[in-house]
XYZ file of C-alpha atoms in Angstrom:
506
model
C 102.429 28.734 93.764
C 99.489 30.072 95.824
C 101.989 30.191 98.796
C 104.644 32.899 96.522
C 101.315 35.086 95.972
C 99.523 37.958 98.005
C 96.613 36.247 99.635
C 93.784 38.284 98.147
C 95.056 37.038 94.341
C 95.434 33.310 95.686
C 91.900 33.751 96.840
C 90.421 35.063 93.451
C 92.007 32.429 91.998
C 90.379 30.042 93.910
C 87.276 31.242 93.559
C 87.278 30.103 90.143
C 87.532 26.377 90.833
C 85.525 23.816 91.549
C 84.203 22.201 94.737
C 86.431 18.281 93.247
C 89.233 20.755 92.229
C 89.724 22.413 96.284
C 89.718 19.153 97.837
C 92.258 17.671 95.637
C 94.567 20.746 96.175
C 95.140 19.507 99.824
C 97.292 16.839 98.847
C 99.459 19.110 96.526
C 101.963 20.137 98.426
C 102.413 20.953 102.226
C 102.652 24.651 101.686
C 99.706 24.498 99.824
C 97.808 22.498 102.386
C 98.826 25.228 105.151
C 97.629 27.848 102.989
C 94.383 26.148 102.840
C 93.588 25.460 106.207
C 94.538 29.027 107.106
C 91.832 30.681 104.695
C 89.442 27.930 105.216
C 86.386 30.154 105.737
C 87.247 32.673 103.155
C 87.668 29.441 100.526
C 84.557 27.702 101.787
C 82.422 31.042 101.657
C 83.565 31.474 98.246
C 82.210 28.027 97.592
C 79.485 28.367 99.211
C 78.388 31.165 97.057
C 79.616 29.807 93.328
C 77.743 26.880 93.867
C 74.625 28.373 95.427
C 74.604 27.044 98.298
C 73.921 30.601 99.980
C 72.936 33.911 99.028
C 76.158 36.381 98.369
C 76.158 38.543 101.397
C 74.410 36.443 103.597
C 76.291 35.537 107.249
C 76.962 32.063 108.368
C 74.265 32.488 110.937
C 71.692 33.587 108.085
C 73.215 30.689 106.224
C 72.011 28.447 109.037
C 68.557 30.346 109.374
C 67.449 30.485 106.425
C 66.667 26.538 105.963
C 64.710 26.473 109.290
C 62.734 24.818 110.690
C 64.359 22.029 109.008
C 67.292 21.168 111.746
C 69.460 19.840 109.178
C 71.851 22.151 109.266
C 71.617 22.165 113.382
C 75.854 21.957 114.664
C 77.043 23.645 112.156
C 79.868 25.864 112.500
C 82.153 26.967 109.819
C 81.341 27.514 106.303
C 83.186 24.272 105.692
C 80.598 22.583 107.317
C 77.897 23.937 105.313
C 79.830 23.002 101.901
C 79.899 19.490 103.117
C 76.016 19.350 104.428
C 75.177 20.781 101.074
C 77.547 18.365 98.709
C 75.807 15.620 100.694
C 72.204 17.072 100.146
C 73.624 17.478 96.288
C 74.783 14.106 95.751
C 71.912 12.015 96.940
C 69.496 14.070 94.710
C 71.225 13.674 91.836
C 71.210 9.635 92.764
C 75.309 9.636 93.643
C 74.777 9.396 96.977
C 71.808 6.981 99.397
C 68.691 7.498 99.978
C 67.146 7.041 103.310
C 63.980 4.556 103.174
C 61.895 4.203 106.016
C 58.347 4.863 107.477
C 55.978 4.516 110.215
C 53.587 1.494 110.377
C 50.234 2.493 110.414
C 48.568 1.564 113.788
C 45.115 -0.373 113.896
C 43.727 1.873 116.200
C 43.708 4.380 113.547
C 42.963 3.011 110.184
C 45.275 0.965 107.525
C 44.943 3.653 104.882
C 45.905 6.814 104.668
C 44.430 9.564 102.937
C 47.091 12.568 103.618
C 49.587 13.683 105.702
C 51.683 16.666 106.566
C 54.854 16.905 108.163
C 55.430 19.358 110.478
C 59.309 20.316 111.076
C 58.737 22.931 114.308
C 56.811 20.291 116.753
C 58.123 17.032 115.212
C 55.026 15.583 114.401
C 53.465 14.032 111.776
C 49.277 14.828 111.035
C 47.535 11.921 109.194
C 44.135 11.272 108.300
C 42.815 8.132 106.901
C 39.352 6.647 104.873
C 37.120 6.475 107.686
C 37.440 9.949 108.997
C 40.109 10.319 111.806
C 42.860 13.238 112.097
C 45.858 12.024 113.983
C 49.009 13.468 115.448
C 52.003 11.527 115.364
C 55.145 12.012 117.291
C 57.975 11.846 114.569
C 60.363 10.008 116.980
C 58.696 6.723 118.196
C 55.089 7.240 116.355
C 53.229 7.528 119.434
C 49.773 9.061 118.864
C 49.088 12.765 120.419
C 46.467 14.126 119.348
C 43.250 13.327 117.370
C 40.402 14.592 115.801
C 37.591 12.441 114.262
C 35.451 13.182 111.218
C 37.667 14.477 109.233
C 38.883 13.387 105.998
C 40.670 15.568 103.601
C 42.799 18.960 105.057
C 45.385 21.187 104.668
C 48.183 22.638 106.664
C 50.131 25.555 106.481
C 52.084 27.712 108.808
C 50.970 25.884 112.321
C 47.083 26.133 111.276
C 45.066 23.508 109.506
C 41.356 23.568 107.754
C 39.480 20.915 106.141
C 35.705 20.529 105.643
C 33.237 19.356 108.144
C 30.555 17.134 107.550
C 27.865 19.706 107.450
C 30.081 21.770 105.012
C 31.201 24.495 106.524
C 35.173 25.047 106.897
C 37.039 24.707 110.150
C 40.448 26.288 110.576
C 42.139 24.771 113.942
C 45.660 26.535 115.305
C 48.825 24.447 116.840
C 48.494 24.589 120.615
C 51.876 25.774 120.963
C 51.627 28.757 119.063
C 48.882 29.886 120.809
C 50.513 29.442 124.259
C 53.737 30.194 123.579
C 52.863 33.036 120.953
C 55.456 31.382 118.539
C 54.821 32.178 114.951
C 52.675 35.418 114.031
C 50.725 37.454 116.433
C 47.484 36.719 116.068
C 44.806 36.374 118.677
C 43.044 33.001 118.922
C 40.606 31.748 118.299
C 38.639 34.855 116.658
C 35.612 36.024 118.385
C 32.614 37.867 117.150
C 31.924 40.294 115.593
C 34.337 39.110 113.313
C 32.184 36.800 110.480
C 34.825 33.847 110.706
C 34.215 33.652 114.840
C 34.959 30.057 116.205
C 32.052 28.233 117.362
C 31.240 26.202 120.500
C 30.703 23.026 118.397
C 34.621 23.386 117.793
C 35.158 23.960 121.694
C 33.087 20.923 122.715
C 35.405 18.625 120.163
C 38.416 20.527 121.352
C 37.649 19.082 124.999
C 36.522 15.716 123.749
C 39.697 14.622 121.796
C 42.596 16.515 124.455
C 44.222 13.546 126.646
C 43.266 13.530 130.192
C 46.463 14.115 131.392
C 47.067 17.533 129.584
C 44.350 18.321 132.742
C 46.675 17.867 135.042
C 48.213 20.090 137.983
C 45.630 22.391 136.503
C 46.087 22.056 133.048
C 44.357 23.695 130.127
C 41.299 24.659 132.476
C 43.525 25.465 135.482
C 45.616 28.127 136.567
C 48.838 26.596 135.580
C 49.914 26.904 132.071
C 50.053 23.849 130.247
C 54.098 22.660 129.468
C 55.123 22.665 125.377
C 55.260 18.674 125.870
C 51.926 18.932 126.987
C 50.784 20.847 124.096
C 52.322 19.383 121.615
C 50.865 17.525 118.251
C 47.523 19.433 119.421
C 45.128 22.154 117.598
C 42.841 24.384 119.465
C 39.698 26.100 117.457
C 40.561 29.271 115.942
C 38.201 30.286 112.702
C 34.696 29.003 110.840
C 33.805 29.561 107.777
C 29.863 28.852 106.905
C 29.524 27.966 103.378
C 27.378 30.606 101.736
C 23.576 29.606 101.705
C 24.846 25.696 103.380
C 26.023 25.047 99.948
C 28.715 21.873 99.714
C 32.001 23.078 99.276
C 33.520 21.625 95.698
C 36.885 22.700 96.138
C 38.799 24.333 98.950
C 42.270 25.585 99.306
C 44.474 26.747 102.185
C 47.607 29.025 102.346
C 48.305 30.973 104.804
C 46.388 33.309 105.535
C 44.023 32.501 102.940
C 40.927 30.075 102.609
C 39.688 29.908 99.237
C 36.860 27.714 98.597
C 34.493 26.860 95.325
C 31.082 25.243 96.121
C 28.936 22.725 93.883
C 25.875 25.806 93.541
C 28.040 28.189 92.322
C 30.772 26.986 90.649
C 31.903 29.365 88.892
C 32.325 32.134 91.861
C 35.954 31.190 94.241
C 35.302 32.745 97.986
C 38.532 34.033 99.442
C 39.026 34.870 103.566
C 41.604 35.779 105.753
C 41.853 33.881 108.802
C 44.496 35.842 110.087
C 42.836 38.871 110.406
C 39.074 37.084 109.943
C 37.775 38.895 107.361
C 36.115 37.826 103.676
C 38.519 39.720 101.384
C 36.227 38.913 98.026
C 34.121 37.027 95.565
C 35.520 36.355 92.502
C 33.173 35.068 89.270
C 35.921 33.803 87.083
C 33.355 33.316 84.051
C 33.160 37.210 84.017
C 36.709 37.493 84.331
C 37.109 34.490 81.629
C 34.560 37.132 79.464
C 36.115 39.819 80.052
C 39.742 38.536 79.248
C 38.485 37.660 75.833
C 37.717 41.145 75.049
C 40.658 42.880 76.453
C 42.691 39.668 75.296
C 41.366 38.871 71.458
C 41.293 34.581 70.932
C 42.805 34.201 74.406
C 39.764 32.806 76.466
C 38.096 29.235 76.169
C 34.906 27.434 76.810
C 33.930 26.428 80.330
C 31.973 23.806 79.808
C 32.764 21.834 83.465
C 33.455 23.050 86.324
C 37.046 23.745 87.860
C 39.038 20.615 88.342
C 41.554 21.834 90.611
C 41.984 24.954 92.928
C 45.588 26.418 93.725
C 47.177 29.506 96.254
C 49.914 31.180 96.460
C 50.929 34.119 98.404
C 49.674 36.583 95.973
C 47.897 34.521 93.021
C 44.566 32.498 93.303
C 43.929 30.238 90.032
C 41.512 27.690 88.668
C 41.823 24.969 86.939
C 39.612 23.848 83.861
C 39.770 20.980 81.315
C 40.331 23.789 78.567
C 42.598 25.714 80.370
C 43.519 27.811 83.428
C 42.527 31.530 84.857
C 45.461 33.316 87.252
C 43.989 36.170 89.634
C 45.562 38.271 92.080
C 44.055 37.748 95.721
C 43.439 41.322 96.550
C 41.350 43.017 94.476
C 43.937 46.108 95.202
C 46.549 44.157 93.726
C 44.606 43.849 90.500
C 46.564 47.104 89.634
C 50.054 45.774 89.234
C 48.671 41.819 88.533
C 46.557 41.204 85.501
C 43.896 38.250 85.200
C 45.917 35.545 83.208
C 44.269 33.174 80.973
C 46.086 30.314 79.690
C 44.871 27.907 77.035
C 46.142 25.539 74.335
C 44.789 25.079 70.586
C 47.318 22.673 69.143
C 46.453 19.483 68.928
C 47.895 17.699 72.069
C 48.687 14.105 70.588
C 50.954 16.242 67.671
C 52.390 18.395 70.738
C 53.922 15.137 71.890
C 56.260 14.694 68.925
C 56.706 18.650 68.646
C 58.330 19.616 72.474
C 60.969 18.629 74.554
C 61.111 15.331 75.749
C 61.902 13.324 78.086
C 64.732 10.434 77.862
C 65.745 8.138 80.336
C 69.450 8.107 80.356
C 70.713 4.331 80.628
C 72.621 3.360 84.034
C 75.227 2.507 81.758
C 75.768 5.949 80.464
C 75.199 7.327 83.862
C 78.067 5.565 85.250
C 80.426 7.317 82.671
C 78.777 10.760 83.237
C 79.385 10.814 87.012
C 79.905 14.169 88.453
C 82.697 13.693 91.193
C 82.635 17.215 92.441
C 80.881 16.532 95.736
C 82.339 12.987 96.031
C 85.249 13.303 98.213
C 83.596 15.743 101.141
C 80.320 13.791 101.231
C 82.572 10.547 101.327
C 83.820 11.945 104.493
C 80.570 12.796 106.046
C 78.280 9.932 105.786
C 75.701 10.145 109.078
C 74.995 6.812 110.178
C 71.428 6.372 110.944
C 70.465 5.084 114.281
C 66.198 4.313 113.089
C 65.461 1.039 111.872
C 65.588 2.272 108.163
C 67.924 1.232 105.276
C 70.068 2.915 103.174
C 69.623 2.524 99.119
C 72.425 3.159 96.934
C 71.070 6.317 95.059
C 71.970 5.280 91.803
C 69.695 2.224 91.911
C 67.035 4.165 94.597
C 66.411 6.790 91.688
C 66.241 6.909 87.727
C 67.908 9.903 86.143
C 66.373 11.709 82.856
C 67.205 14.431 80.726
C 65.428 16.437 78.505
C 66.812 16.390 74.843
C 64.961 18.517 71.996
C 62.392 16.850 69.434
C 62.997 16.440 65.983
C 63.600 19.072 63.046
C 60.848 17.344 61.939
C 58.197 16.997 64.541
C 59.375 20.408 65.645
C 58.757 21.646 62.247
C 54.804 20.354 62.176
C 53.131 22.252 65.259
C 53.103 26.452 64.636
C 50.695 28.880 66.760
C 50.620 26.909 69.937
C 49.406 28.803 72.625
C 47.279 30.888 69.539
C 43.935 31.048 69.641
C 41.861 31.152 66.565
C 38.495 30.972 67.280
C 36.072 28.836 69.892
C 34.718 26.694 67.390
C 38.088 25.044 66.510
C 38.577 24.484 70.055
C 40.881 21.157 71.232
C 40.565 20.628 74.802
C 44.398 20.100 76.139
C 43.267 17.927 79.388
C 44.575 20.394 81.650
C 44.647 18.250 84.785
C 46.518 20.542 87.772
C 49.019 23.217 88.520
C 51.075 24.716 91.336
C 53.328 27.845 91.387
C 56.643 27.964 93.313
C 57.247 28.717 96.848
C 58.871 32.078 95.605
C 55.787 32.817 92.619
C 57.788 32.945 90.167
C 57.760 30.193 88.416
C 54.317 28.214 87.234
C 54.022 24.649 86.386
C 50.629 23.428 84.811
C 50.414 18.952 83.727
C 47.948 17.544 81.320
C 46.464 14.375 81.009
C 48.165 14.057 77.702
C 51.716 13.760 79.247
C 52.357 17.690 78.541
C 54.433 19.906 81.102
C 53.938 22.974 80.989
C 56.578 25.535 82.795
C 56.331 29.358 82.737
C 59.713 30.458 84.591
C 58.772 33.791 85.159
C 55.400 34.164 85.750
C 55.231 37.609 87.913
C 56.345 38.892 84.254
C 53.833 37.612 82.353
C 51.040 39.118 85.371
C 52.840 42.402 85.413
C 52.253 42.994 81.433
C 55.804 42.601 80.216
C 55.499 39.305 78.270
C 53.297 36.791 77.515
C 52.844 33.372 77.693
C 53.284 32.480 74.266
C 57.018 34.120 74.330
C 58.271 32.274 77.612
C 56.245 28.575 78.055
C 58.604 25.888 78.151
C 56.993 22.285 76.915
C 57.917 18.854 77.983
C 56.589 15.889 76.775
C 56.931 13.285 80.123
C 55.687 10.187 77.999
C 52.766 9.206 80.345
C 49.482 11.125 81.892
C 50.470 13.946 84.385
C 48.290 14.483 87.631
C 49.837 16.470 90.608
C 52.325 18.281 91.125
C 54.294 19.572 94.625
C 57.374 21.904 94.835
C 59.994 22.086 97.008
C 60.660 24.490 99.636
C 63.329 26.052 97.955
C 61.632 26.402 94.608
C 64.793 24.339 93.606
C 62.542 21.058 91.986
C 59.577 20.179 91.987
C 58.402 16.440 91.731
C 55.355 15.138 89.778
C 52.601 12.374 90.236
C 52.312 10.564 87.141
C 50.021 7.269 86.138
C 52.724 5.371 86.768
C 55.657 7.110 88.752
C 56.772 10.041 90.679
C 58.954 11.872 88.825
């Protein structure tokens, strides 16, 4: 039939079916096949774009680009090849496919516990510090060490720079060598110099020189006149910003996106510090308790007590927010940006143990019923494409490497008990929701808060809700996840997100 048609109907047609359906059409009929293989980019680009693979109107090139610096779509060629990348990707997160399992042992030259890591796609390597104090840069490939930097514990790493606290409690923000040399990345000048108020310091210098291999001296090396090689460079930091705590206070909290450092400390609590260590400036001061005040006004019964301090600090590109027991206050960075983004301020006054019974929920659907609802639309192409793995790692059947769930509605009746969550009427009556953490998207528009009470909550369009044009109480979606909530940490993609719970990651 699609042979007896003009080609532009066949592929409209087309369009309409599935991924399952266009693989099975191959085996038809031979004119059919033909036909196939002849519009095999048009078909595959139409694919591409039903099932969201791409953007409409991107290239194959932007395609490719746009998922870098993850390599895993490095070789590929025709939009085919994407499909079948992508149906692979699909089917091992929705446990249909394997799941890779593997690591790195830790070496006892560097400690047997970790405390955090970040992977970093562009150079390979893998930064790790442990208990005791020691930042260390791994190679991805064969785990061989670097790179190191002692005394540190805790950090964060974004965009080729990290920053963590020192030990006297100022924050240090350290660049990837190979940006610097190589000026990948943004063009920024390192490490910043006076008079700007976040100029490096020679303490960072003299720990620079102490923890850079001897052989990256060579033939000249950093100090010489020849430039240093990429492999010489790689897995290392160089000094590029310092940030003095104001008054030597002890930093409470610190965050880093970015450009952005923001930072609470255990004086003032209250106030967040934000700088820019791109262009090494301090952009503001923020007191959120006169922004908490003054929401209450403008806001009538949507504030809350602060009667602790913030327990958790989180960035984005545009919002800075905080964290409290009784709930959570979104600000814009800038205070210029203050006139398109309003302060946010999020609380709860239902009763959080009758929330459980009253949202969605979460069910864990038996392997048994699993089986029967099995998806085959991206069986047959990732069939064809499984990459054998070459790294002494194993390869778990998804369904039994990962538990599936759904979320299925409460009650008539439970639903029926809670009204006016998300209302506020009056301070007095006040139930503290155990807000523990939240975390927006990579793209900002969506914002996911946990509680220690098990509740999710997810605003899908948050940039709405800062812009004036809804509220909270209109577009909050609540999921009851059956056990206390902690973390939280999106994907790229702002695709999923996975969360820590007391038990599981989810």
């Amino acid at each position: 039939m699609l042979a007896s048609l003009p080609s532009d109907l066949s592929l409209y047609i087309l369009s309409f079916l599935s991924l399952h359906d266009i693989s099975q059409l191959y085996v038809l009929s031979r004119k059919t096949r033909h036909f196939l293989l002849n519009h095999e980019s048009e078909i595959y680009h139409q694919l591409a774009v039903s099932h969201r693979f791409v953007a409409s109107g991107n290239s194959l090139q932007d395609a490719v680009l746009s998922e870098a610096p993850s390599k895993w779509l490095d070789g590929v060629k025709t939009w085919k090849d994407i499909v079948r990348r992508w149906a692979i990707l699909e089917r091992n997160w929705s446990g249909r496919g394997s799941v890779l399992e593997g690591g790195y042992a830790a070496s006892r030259d560097f400690g047997l516990h970790a405390r955090g890591f970040a992977v970093d796609e562009s150079d390979e390597t893998i930064l790790t510090s442990v208990i005791f104090g020691m930042l260390t840069a791994l190679a991805m490939e064969d785990n061989r060490k670097l790179w190191n930097l002692p005394e540190v514990r805790h950090f964060e790493w974004s965009e080729g720079f990290l920053a963590f606290v020192n030990t006297e409690g100022s924050i240090e923000v350290w660049r990837r060598s190979t940006d610097v040399h190589f000026h990948r990345g943004k063009p920024i000048s390192t490490p910043l110099l006076s008079p700007s108020p976040l100029a490096a310091v020679s303490s960072q210098f003299e720990r620079a020189v102490d923890n850079t291999p001897a052989a990256h001296y060579e033939d000249g090396g950093v100090d010489g006149d020849v430039t240093p090689t990429y492999e010489q460079l790689r897995g290392q930091y160089t000094p590029h910003a310092f940030i003095a705590s104001p008054y030597q206070q002890l930093v409470r909290w610190f965050r880093f996106r970015y450009p952005v450092v923001a930072f609470i400390t255990h004086v003032e609590p209250y106030t967040i510090h934000l700088y820019d260590i791109a262009q090494g400036v301090h952009i503001r001061s923020v007191d959120i308790d006169q922004v908490r005040q003054s929401g209450s006004r403008s806001m009538p019964g949507n504030s809350f007590l602060m009667n602790t301090p913030p327990i958790d600090l989180r960035l984005s590109d545009s919002y800075v927010a905080a964290c409290f027991d009784s709930g959570v206050i979104v600000l814009a960075i800038r205070a210029a940006d203050e006139t398109r983004f309003s302060p946010v301020i999020i609380c709860e006054n239902e009763n959080s143990l009758a929330l459980q019974q009253a949202v969605l929920q979460l069910r864990k659907v038996p392997r048994s019923e699993l089986l029967r609802q099995r998806n085959h639309d991206f069986d047959s192409f990732a069939d064809k494409d499984r990459e054998q793995d070459s790294t002494n790692s194993v390869r778990a059947p998804g369904l039994f490497a990962m538990e599936r769930f759904e979320v299925v509605p409460p009650t008539p009746e439970a639903k029926a008990a809670a009204a006016g969550a998300l209302v506020i009427h009056g301070e007095e009556t006040r139930i503290s929701p155990c807000f523990a953490s939240l975390e927006f998207s990579p793209d900002e528009r969506r914002l996911v808060i946990v509680t220690g009470f098990g509740l999710l909550y997810l605003i899908p369009d948050f940039s709405r809700i800062a812009r004036g044009l809804t509220t909270v109480e209109k577009i909050v979606q609540r999921v009851h996840i059956g056990t206390p909530l902690s973390h939280i940490s999106w994907g790229d993609r702002s695709r999923r997100f996975a969360l820590k719970t007391a038990t599981r990651l989810l």
